[in-house]
Coordinates of C-alpha atoms in Angstrom, one line a residue:
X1 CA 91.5 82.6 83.6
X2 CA 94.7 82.0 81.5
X3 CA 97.9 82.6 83.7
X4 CA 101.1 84.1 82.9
X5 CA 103.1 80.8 83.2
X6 CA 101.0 78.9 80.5
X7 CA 100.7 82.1 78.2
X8 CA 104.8 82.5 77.9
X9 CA 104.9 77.9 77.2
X10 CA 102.7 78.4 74.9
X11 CA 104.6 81.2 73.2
X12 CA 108.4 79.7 73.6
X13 CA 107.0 76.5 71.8
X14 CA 106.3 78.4 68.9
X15 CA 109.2 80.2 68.5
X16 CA 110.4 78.9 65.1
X17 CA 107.0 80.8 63.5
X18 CA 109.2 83.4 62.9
X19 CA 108.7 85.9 59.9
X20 CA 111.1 85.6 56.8
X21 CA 111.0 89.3 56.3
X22 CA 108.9 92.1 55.6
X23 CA 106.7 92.6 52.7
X24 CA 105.5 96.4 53.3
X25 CA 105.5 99.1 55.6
X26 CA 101.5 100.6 56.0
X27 CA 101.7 104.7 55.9
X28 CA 100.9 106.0 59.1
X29 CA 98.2 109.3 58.5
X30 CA 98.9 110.9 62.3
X31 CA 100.2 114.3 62.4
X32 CA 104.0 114.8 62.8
X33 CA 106.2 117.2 64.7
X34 CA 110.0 116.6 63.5
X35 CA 110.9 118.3 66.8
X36 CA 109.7 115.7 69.3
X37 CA 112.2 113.6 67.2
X38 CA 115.2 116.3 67.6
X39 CA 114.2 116.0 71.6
X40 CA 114.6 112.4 71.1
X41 CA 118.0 112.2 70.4
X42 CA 119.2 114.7 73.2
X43 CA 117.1 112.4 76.1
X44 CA 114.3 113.9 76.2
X45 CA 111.2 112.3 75.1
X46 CA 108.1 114.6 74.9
X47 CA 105.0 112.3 75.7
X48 CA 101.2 112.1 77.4
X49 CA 101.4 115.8 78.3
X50 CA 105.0 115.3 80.1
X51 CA 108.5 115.4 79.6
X52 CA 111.0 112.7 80.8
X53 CA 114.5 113.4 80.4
X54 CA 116.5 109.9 80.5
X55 CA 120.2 111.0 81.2
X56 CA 121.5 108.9 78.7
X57 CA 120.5 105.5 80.0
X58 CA 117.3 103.5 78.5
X59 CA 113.9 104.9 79.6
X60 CA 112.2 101.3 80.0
X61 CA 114.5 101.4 83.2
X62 CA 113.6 104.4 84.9
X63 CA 110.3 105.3 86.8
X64 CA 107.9 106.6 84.5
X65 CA 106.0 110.2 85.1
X66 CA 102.5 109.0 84.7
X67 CA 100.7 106.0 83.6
X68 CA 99.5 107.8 80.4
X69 CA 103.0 108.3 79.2
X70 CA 104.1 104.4 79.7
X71 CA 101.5 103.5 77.7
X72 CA 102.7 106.2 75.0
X73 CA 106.3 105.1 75.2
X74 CA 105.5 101.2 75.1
X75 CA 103.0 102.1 72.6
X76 CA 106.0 103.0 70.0
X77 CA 103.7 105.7 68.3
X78 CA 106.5 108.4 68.8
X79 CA 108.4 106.5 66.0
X80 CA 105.9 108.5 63.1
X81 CA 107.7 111.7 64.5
X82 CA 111.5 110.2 63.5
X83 CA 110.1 108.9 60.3
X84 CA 109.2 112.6 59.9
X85 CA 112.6 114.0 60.3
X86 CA 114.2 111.9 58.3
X87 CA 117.4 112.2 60.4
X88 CA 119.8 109.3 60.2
X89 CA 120.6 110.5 64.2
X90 CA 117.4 109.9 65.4
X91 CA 116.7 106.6 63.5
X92 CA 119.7 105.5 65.2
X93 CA 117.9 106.3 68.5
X94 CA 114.8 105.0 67.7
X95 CA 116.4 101.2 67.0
X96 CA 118.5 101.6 70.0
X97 CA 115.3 101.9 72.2
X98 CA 113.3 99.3 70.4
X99 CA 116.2 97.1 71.1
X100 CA 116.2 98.1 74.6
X101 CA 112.5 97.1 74.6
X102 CA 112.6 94.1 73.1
X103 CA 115.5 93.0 75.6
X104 CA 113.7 94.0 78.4
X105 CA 110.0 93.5 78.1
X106 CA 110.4 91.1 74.7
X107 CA 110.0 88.4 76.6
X108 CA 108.0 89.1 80.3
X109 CA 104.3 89.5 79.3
X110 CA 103.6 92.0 82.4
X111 CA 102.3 95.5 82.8
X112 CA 101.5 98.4 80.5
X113 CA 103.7 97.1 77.7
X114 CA 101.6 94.1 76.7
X115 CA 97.9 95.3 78.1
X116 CA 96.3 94.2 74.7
X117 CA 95.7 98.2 73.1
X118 CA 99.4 99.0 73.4
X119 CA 100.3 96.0 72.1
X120 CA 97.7 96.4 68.8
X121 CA 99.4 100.0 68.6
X122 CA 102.6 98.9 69.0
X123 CA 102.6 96.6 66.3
X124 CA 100.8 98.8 64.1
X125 CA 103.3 100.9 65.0
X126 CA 106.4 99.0 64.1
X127 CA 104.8 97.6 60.9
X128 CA 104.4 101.6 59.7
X129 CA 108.0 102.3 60.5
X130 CA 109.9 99.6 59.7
X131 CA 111.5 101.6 57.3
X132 CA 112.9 103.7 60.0
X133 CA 113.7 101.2 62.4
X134 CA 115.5 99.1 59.9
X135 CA 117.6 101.7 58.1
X136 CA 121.8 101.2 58.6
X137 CA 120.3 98.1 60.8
X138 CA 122.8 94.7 61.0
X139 CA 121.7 91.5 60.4
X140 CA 121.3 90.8 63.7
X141 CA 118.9 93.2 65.1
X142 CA 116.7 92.4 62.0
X143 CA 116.1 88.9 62.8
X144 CA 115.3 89.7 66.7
X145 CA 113.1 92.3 65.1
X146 CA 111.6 90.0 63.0
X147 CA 111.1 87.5 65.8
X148 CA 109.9 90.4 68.2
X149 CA 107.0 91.0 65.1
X150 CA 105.8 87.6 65.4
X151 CA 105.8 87.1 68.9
X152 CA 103.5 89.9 68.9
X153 CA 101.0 88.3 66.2
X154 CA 100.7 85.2 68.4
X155 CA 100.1 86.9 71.0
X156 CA 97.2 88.8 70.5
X157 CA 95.6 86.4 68.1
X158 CA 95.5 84.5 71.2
X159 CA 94.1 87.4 73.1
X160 CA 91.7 88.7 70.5
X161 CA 88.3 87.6 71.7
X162 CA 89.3 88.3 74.8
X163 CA 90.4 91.4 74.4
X164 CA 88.3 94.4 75.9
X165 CA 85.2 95.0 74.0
X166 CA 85.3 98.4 71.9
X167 CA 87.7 100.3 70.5
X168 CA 90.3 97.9 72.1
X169 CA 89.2 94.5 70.4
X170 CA 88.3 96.3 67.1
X171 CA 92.0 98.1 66.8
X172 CA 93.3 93.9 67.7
X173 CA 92.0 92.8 64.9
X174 CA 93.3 95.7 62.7
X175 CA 96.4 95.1 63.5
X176 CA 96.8 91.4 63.3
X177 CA 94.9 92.1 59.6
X178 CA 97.8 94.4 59.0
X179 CA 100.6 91.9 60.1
X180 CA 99.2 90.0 58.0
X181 CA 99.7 91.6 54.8
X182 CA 102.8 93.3 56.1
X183 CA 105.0 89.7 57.0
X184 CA 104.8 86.9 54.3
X185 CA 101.6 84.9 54.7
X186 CA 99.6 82.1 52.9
X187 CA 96.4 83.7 51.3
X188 CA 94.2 81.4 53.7
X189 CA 95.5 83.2 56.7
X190 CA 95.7 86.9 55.4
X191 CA 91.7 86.0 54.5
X192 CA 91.4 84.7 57.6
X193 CA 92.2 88.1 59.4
X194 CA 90.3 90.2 57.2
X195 CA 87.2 87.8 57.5
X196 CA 87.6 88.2 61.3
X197 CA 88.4 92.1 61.0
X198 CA 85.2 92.2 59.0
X199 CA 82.7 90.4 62.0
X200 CA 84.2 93.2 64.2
X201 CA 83.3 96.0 62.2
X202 CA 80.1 94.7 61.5
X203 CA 79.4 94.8 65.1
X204 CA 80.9 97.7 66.0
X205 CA 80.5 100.2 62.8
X206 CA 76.4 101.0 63.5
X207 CA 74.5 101.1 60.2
X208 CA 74.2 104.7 60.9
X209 CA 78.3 104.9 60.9
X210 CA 78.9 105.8 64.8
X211 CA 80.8 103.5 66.9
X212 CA 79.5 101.5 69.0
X213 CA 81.2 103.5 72.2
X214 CA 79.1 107.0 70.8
X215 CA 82.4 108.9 70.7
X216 CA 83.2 111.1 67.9
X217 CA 86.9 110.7 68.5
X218 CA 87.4 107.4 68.3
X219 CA 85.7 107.2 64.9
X220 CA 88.6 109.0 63.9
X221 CA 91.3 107.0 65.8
X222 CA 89.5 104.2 64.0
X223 CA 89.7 105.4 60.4
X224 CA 93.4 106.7 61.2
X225 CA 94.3 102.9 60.8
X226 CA 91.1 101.6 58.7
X227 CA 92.5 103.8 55.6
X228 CA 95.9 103.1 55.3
X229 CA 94.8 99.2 56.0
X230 CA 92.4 99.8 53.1
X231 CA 95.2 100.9 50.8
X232 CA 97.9 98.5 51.4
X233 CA 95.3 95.6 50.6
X234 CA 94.6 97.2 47.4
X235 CA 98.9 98.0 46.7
X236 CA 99.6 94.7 47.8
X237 CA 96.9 93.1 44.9
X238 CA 95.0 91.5 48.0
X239 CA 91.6 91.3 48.3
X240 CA 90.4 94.0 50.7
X241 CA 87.8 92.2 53.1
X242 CA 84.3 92.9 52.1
X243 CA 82.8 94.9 55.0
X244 CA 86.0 96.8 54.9
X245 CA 85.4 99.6 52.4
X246 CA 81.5 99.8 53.3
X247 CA 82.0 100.2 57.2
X248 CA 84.6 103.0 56.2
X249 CA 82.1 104.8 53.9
X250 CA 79.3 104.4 56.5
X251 CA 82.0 106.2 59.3
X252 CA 82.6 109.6 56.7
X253 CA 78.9 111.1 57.0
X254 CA 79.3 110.2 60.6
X255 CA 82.5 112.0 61.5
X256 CA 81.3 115.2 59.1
X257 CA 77.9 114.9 61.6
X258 CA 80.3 115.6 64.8
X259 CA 82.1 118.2 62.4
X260 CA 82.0 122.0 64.2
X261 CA 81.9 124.7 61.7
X262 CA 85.3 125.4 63.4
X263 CA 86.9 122.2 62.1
X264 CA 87.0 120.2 65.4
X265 CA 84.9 117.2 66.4
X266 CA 82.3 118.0 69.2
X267 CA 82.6 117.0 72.6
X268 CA 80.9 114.0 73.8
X269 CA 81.3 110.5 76.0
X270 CA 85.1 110.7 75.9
X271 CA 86.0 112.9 73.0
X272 CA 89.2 114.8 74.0
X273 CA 91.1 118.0 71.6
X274 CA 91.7 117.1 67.9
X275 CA 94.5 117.9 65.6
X276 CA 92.6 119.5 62.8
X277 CA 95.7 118.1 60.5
X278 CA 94.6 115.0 61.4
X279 CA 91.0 115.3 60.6
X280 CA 91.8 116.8 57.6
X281 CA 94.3 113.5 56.3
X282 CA 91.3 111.9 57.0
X283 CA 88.6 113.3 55.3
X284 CA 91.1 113.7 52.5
X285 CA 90.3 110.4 51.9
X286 CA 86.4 110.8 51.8
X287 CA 84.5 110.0 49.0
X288 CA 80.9 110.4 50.3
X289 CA 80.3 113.8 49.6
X290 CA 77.7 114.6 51.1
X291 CA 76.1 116.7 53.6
X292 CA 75.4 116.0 57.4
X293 CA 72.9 113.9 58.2
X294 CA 70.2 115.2 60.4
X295 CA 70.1 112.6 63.1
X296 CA 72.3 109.1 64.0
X297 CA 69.4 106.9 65.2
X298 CA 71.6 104.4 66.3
X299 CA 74.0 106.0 68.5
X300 CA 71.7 108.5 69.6
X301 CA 72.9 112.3 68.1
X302 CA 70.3 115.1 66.6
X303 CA 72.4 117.8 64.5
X304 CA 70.2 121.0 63.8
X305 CA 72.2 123.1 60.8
X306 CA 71.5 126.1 58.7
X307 CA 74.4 128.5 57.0
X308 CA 77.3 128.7 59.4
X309 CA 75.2 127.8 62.3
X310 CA 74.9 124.0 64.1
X311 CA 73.8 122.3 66.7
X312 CA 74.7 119.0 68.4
X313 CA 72.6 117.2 70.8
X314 CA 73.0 114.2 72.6
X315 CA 70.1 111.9 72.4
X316 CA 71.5 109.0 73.2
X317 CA 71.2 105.9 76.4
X318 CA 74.4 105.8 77.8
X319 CA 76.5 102.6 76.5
X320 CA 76.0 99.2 78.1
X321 CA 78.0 98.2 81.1
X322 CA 81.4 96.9 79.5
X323 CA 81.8 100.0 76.7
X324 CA 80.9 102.5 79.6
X325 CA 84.3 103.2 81.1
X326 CA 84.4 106.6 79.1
X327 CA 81.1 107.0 78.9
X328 CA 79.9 110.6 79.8
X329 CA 76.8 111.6 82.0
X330 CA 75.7 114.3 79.5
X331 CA 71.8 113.3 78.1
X332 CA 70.5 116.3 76.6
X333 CA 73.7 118.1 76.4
X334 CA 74.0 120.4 73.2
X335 CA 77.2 122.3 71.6
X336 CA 76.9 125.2 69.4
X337 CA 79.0 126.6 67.0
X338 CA 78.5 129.1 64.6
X339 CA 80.9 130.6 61.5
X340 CA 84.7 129.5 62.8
X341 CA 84.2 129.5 66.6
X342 CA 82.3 127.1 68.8
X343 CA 80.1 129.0 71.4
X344 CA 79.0 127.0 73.4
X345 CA 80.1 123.2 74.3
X346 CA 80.9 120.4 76.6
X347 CA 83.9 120.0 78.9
X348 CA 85.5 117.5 77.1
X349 CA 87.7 114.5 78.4
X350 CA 91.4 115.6 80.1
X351 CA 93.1 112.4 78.3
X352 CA 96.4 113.4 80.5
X353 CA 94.9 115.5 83.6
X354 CA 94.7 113.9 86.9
X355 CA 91.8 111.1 87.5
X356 CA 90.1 113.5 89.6
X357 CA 89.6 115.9 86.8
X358 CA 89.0 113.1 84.0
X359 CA 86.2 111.9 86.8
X360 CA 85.0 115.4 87.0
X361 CA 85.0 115.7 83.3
X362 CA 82.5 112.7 83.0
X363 CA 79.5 114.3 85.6
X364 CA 76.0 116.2 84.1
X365 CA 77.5 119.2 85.6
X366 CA 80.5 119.3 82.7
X367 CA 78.2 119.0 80.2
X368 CA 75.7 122.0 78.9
X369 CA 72.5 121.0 80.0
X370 CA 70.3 120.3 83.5
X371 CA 71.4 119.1 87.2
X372 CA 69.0 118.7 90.1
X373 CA 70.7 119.2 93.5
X374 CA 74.4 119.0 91.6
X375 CA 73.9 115.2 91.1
X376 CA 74.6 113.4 87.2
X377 CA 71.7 111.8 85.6
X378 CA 73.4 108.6 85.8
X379 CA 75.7 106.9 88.4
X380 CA 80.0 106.6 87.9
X381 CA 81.1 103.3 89.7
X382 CA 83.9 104.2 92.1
X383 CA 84.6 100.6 92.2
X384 CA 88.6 99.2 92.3
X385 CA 87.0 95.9 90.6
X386 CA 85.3 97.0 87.8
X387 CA 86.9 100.3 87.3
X388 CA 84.9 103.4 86.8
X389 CA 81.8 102.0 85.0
X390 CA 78.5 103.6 84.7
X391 CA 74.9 102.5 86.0
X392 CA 72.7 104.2 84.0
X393 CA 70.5 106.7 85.9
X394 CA 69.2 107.8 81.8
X395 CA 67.1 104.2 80.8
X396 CA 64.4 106.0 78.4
X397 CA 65.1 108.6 76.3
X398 CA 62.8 110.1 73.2
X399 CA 63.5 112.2 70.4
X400 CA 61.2 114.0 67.8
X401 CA 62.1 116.4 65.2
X402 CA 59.3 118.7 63.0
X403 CA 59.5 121.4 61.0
X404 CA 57.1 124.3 61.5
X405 CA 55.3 126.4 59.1
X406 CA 58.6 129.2 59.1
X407 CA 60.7 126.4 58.8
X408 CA 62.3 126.5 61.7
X409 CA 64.0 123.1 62.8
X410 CA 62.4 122.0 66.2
X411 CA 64.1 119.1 68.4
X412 CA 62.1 118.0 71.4
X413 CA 63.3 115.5 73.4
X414 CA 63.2 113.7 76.8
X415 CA 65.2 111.7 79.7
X416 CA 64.5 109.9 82.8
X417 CA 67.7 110.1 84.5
X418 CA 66.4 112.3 87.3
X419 CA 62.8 109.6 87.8
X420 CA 64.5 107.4 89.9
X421 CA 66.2 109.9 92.4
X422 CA 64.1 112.7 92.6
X423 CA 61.2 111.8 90.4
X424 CA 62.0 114.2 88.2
X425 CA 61.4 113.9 84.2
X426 CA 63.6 116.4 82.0
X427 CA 62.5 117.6 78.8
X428 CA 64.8 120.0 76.4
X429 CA 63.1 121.9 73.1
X430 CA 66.1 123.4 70.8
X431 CA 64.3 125.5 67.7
X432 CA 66.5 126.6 65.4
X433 CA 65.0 128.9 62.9
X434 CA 65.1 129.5 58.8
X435 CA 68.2 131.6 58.9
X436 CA 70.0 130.2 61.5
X437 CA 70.3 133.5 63.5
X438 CA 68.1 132.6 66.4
X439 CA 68.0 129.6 69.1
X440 CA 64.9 129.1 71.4
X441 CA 65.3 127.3 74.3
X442 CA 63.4 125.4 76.9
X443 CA 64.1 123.1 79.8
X444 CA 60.9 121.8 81.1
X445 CA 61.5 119.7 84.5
X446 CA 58.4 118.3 85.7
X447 CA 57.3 115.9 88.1
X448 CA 56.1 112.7 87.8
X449 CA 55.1 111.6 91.0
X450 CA 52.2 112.4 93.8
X451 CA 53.9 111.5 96.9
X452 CA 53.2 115.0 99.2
X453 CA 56.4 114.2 101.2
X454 CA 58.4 114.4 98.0
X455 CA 56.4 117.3 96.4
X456 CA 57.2 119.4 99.7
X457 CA 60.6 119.1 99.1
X458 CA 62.8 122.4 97.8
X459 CA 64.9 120.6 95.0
X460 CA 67.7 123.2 92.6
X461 CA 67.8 123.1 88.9
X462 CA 70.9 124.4 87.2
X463 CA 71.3 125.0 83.5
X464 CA 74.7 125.2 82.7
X465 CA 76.0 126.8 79.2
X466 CA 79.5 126.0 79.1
X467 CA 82.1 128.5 77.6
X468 CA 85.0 127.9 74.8
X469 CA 87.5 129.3 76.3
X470 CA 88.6 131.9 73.0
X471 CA 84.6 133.5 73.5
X472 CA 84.3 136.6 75.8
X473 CA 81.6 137.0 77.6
X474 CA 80.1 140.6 78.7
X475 CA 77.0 140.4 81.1
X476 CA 74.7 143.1 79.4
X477 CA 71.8 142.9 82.6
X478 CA 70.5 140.2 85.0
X479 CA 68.8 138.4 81.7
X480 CA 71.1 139.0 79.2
X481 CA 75.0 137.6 78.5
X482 CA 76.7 138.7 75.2
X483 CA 79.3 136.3 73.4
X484 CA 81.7 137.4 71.5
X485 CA 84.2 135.3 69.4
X486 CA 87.9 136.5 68.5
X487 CA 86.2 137.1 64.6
X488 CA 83.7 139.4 66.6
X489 CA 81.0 137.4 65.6
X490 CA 78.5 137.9 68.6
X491 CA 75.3 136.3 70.1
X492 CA 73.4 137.0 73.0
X493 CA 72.0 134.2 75.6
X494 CA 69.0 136.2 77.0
X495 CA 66.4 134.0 79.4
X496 CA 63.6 136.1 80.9
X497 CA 62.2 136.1 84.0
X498 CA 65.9 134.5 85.0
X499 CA 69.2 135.7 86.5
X500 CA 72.0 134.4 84.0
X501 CA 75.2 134.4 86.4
X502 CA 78.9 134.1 85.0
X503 CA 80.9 131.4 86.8
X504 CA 84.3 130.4 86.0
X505 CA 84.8 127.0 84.4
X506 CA 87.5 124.9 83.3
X507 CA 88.0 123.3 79.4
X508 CA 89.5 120.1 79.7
X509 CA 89.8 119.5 76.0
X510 CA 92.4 121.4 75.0
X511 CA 95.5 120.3 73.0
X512 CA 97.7 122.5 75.7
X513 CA 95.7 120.9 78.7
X514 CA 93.1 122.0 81.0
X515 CA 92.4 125.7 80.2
X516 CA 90.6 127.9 82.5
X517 CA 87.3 129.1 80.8
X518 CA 83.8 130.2 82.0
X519 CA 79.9 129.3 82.0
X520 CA 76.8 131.0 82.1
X521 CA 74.4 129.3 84.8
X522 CA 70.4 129.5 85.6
X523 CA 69.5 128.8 88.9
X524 CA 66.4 128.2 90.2
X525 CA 63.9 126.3 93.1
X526 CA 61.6 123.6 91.8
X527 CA 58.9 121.6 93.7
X528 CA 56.8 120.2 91.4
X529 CA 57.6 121.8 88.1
X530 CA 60.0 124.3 86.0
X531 CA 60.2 126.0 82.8
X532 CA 63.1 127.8 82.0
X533 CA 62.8 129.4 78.8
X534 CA 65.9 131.0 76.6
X535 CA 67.2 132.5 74.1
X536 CA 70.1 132.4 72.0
X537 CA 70.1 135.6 69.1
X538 CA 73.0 136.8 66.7
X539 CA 74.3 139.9 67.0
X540 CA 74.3 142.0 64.2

C-alpha cells in the first residue's frame, strides 16, 4: 500500500509540471441559489443540510458540523452558487477561501479534502469556475492557483485505478479528461484521458444505459458532468472520445425509465430527493426521444406504464461486494405514481440524516414490498473494516412479463432472499390493466422445504406500502385505505380477506430532510404458505 511520505516525494519532484494558464472554463448544469452565495459573504455557509457560521476567520480551521458538510466544503461545489450571483463581493470571498485552502490543505494529502471523489469534484469544480475565482485576482494567486490545478491532476492520475470502483473512479477520470482540455495540453495526452475516460464508461455505462451501481441518481450526477465534458470537446475543436457520445445516449432512455410522472427519479439502492431543475438541464440536452423502455435487463428494473399511470419494480441481484456500500435491501420493491403525484414509493436514502437513519433507510422494511419476522432479504455488514457492505441474502431472482388477452400488462417475478434463513421463496405478480386504472396484486410466500421442525414454526409476513408524504390517506373499513393526492386524484388499496392497518412512517428522501409520512401494512402468520392478494383501483 502506497504511504503518505512517498505520495508527497513523488509530487514535490514534479513541481515544475505546472500549467501555463487556462484554456476554458466547462459550464457547470447544477441548480443555483444566489442566496447561499449572499450567506457566504456574511460567514455563513449553508451546506450538507447544516449551517456553519465562521465568525470571520477561515472555516478549514474550525471543527466542522458533520462529515457530510466537509466533504461539501472541500468539495468547492458551493462556488456554482457565487458564479450565480455574479456579485463582485462574493467572488472576493470565494478566492479568499480557496486561498485559505490551498495554504492549508494544498500541500498535506490527509483527510476528507483529498479522499479521491472530493478531489475529482473539486477540480471539476475549480475548472467550471475559474472565471469566478480569477476575476480582480493578482498575479500571484494565479500562479499558486495554477500550480494548485496541477497538483491536483498528478494526483489523481496517480490514484485513478485505484480509486474506489463506481461512481468514484468513473467521476476521476472525468475530471482528469476535463483538465485536460481545460489547461494547455499536447494532443497525445488530452487523447490519452479520453481513451481512458472511454474504458470506464464502457464498463460502467450497461448496454441497457444504467450504471453499474443500479441507482437512478447517480445516472444523473453522472450526466451532470458527462454533458458539459461533451460540449467543451466539441467548442474546443477536439475530438470527443468515441464511447463518449454513445454511453451518454444509452444513459437518456435510462434516466426517462426511473422518470415518475411527477418529474422526480424513483427511489431505489441509494437514490436520495432530486432537484427537478436539475433533471430538467439535463434532459434538455436529450436527443433520444423516445419512450420508456419496458424493462433494463442489465441492471435489473421492470417499468409497467399506461396514460398517467407507472409502475417501477426492482428486479434486480443486489450489486457485487465492492459497488454495495449504498446498495439497498429492496428486491421486489415497486413505486407507483400516477398523473403529478407519486402514491406509493420507497424510503429513499437520508444523504445528510444520521447513520442510523441512512442504515435504516437501506433495510427490506423501508422498501414497499415483503419482510418475514422484520429481517431484510439480504445482510448489511456492520463491519469498521469494510464499511457497511452487503452479503447478499437475494442470489436468484426471475422476471417474466406477458400480456393477456385484455391487454393488461402482467409482471411476475421471484426472489430467494428469504431460502436461506427461513426457507422461504417470495414471489410478487403486479397486473396493470388496458387503461391504467387498476393494479392487482399478489405476494405469494411459499415454502420450499420439508423439514417438520421448520414447517411448525409460526413465522410473520408484512407487506408494507409506503406513503409519499403529500398523499392523505382515509381508512374506508378493515380492507380498504383510500389515497388521496393534493390534485384530489384518488385510489383505493383494497386487500380482501386482510386487515390493512395505517402506521406512521418516515420519508427520508426529501429535499428539506427526513419528513414524517405514513404506510399502509398487511400482517399476517405463515407456516408453510401465503397469498396475499390486493388491489389498487382509481377513484373516480
Amino acid at each position: 500500500m502506497i504511504g503518505i511520505a512517498p505520495l508527497r516525494i513523488r509530487f514535490f519532484t514534479l513541481t515544475d509540471r505546472t500549467p501555463t494558464g487556462l484554456v476554458a472554463a466547462p459550464t457547470d448544469l447544477h441548480a443555483v441559489d444566489p442566496y447561499i452565495a449572499e450567506e457566504l459573504v456574511r460567514g455563513r455557509i449553508a451546506l450538507a443540510g447544516r449551517i456553519l457560521e465562521t465568525g470571520g476567520v477561515s472555516p478549514f480551521t474550525v471543527d466542522m458540523p458533520t462529515p457530510e458538510f466537509e466533504e461539501a466544503l472541500h468539495a468547492f461545489g458551493w462556488l456554482r452558487h457565487v458564479r450565480a450571483s455574479k456579485s463582485e463581493e462574493a467572488s472576493v470571498r470565494a478566492r479568499i477561501l480557496v486561498s485559505d485552502w490551498m495554504a492549508g490543505h494544498g500541500r498535506r494529502i490527509v483527510g476528507a479534502a483529498w479522499k479521491s471523489e472530493i478531489v475529482a469534484e473539486r477540480l471539476i469544480a475549480w475548472l467550471s469556475h475559474s472565471p469566478v475565482i480569477l476575476q480582480t485576482a493578482d498575479a500571484g494567486f494565479y500562479r499558486r492557483f495554477l500550480k494548485s490545478l496541477g497538483f491536483h491532476v498528478r494526483y489523481l492520475s496517480l490514484i485513478a485505478k485505484h480509486a474506489p470502483d463506481g461512481e468514484t473512479r468513473l467521476k476521476t477520470r472525468i475530471a482528469l479528461a476535463m483538465a485536460s482540455i481545460s489547461l494547455p495540453n499536447r494532443p497525445s495526452r488530452i487523447a490519452r484521458h479520453g481513451m481512458k475516460l472511454d474504458k470506464e464508461l464502457e464498463r460502467q455505462i450497461l448496454p441497457d444505459g444504467g450504471h453499474i451501481s443500479r441507482n437512478p441518481r447517480i445516472m444523473l450526477d453522472l450526466l451532470l458532468d458527462l454533458l458539459p465534458l461533451r460540449q467543451s470537446y466539441i467548442n474546443l475543436g477536439h475530438d470527443v472520445p468515441p464511447g463518449l457520445v454513445p454511453a451518454i445516449d444509452r444513459m437518456f432512455p435510462a434516466i426517462r425509465f426511473f422518470r415518475h410522472q411527477d418529474g422526480d427519479l424513483a427511489l431505489f439502492n441509494g437514490s436520495t430527493a432530486t432537484l427537478a431543475n436539475e433533471l430538467a438541464s439535463v434532459l434538455r440536452y436529450d436527443e433520444t426521444s423516445g419512450r420508456p423502455s419496458r424493462t433494463l435487463p442489465d441492471i435489473g428494473y421492470q417499468r409497467l406504464s399506461v396514460g398517467d399511470t407507472s409502475i417501477l419494480v426492482d428486479t434486480g441481484i443486489p450489486s457485487r461486494l465492492e459497488l454495495s456500500k449504498g446498495t439497498h435491501c429492496g428486491c421486489l420493491s415497486f413505486e407507483f405514481s400516477s398523473g403529478r403525484s407519486r402514491f406509493i414509493v420507497n424510503s429513499g436514502y437520508p444523504a445528510f440524516a444520521a447513520p442510523a437513519f441512512q442504515r435504516a433507510s437501506r433495510s427490506t422494511a423501508a422498501h414497499s414490498t415483503i419482510t418475514i419476522n422484520d429481517t431484510s432479504s439480504s445482510r448489511i455488514s456492520r463491519s469498521s473494516l469494510f464499511g457497511p457492505i452487503m452479503y447478499p441474502g437475494v442470489t436468484d431472482v426471475t422476471a417474466t412479463r406477458e400480456t393477456d388477452v385484455k391487454g393488461s400488462d402482467i409482471l411476475t417475478a421471484s426472489h430467494d432472499g428469504y431460502l436461506k434463513s427461513f426457507g422461504y421463496i417470495h414471489q410478487r405478480q403486479i397486473e396493470l390493466n388496458a387503461d391504467g386504472s387498476k393494479i392487482k396484486g399478489r405476494d405469494l410466500v411459499q415454502a420450499q422445504h420439508d423439514d417438520p421442525k421448520r414447517l411448525s414454526v409460526s413465522d410473520e409476513v408484512v407487506c408494507r406500502f409506503h406513503i409519499h408524504p403529500s398523499v392523505e390517506l382515509v381508512s374506508l373499513d378493515e380492507e380498504s385505505v383510500m389515497m388521496r393526492a393534493t390534485d384530489g386524484t384518488s385510489w383505493v388499496l383494497v386487500a380482501p380477506g386482510h386487515v390493512l392497518s395505517i402506521a406512521d412512517d418516515v420519508f427520508m428522501a426529501h429535499a428539506s430532510g427526513v419528513r414524517p409520512s405514513q404506510q399502509i401494512e398487511i400482517s399476517c402468520m405463515v407456516t408453510g404458505s401465503v397469498d396475499i392478494r390486493w388491489l389498487i383501483e382509481r377513484r373516480v
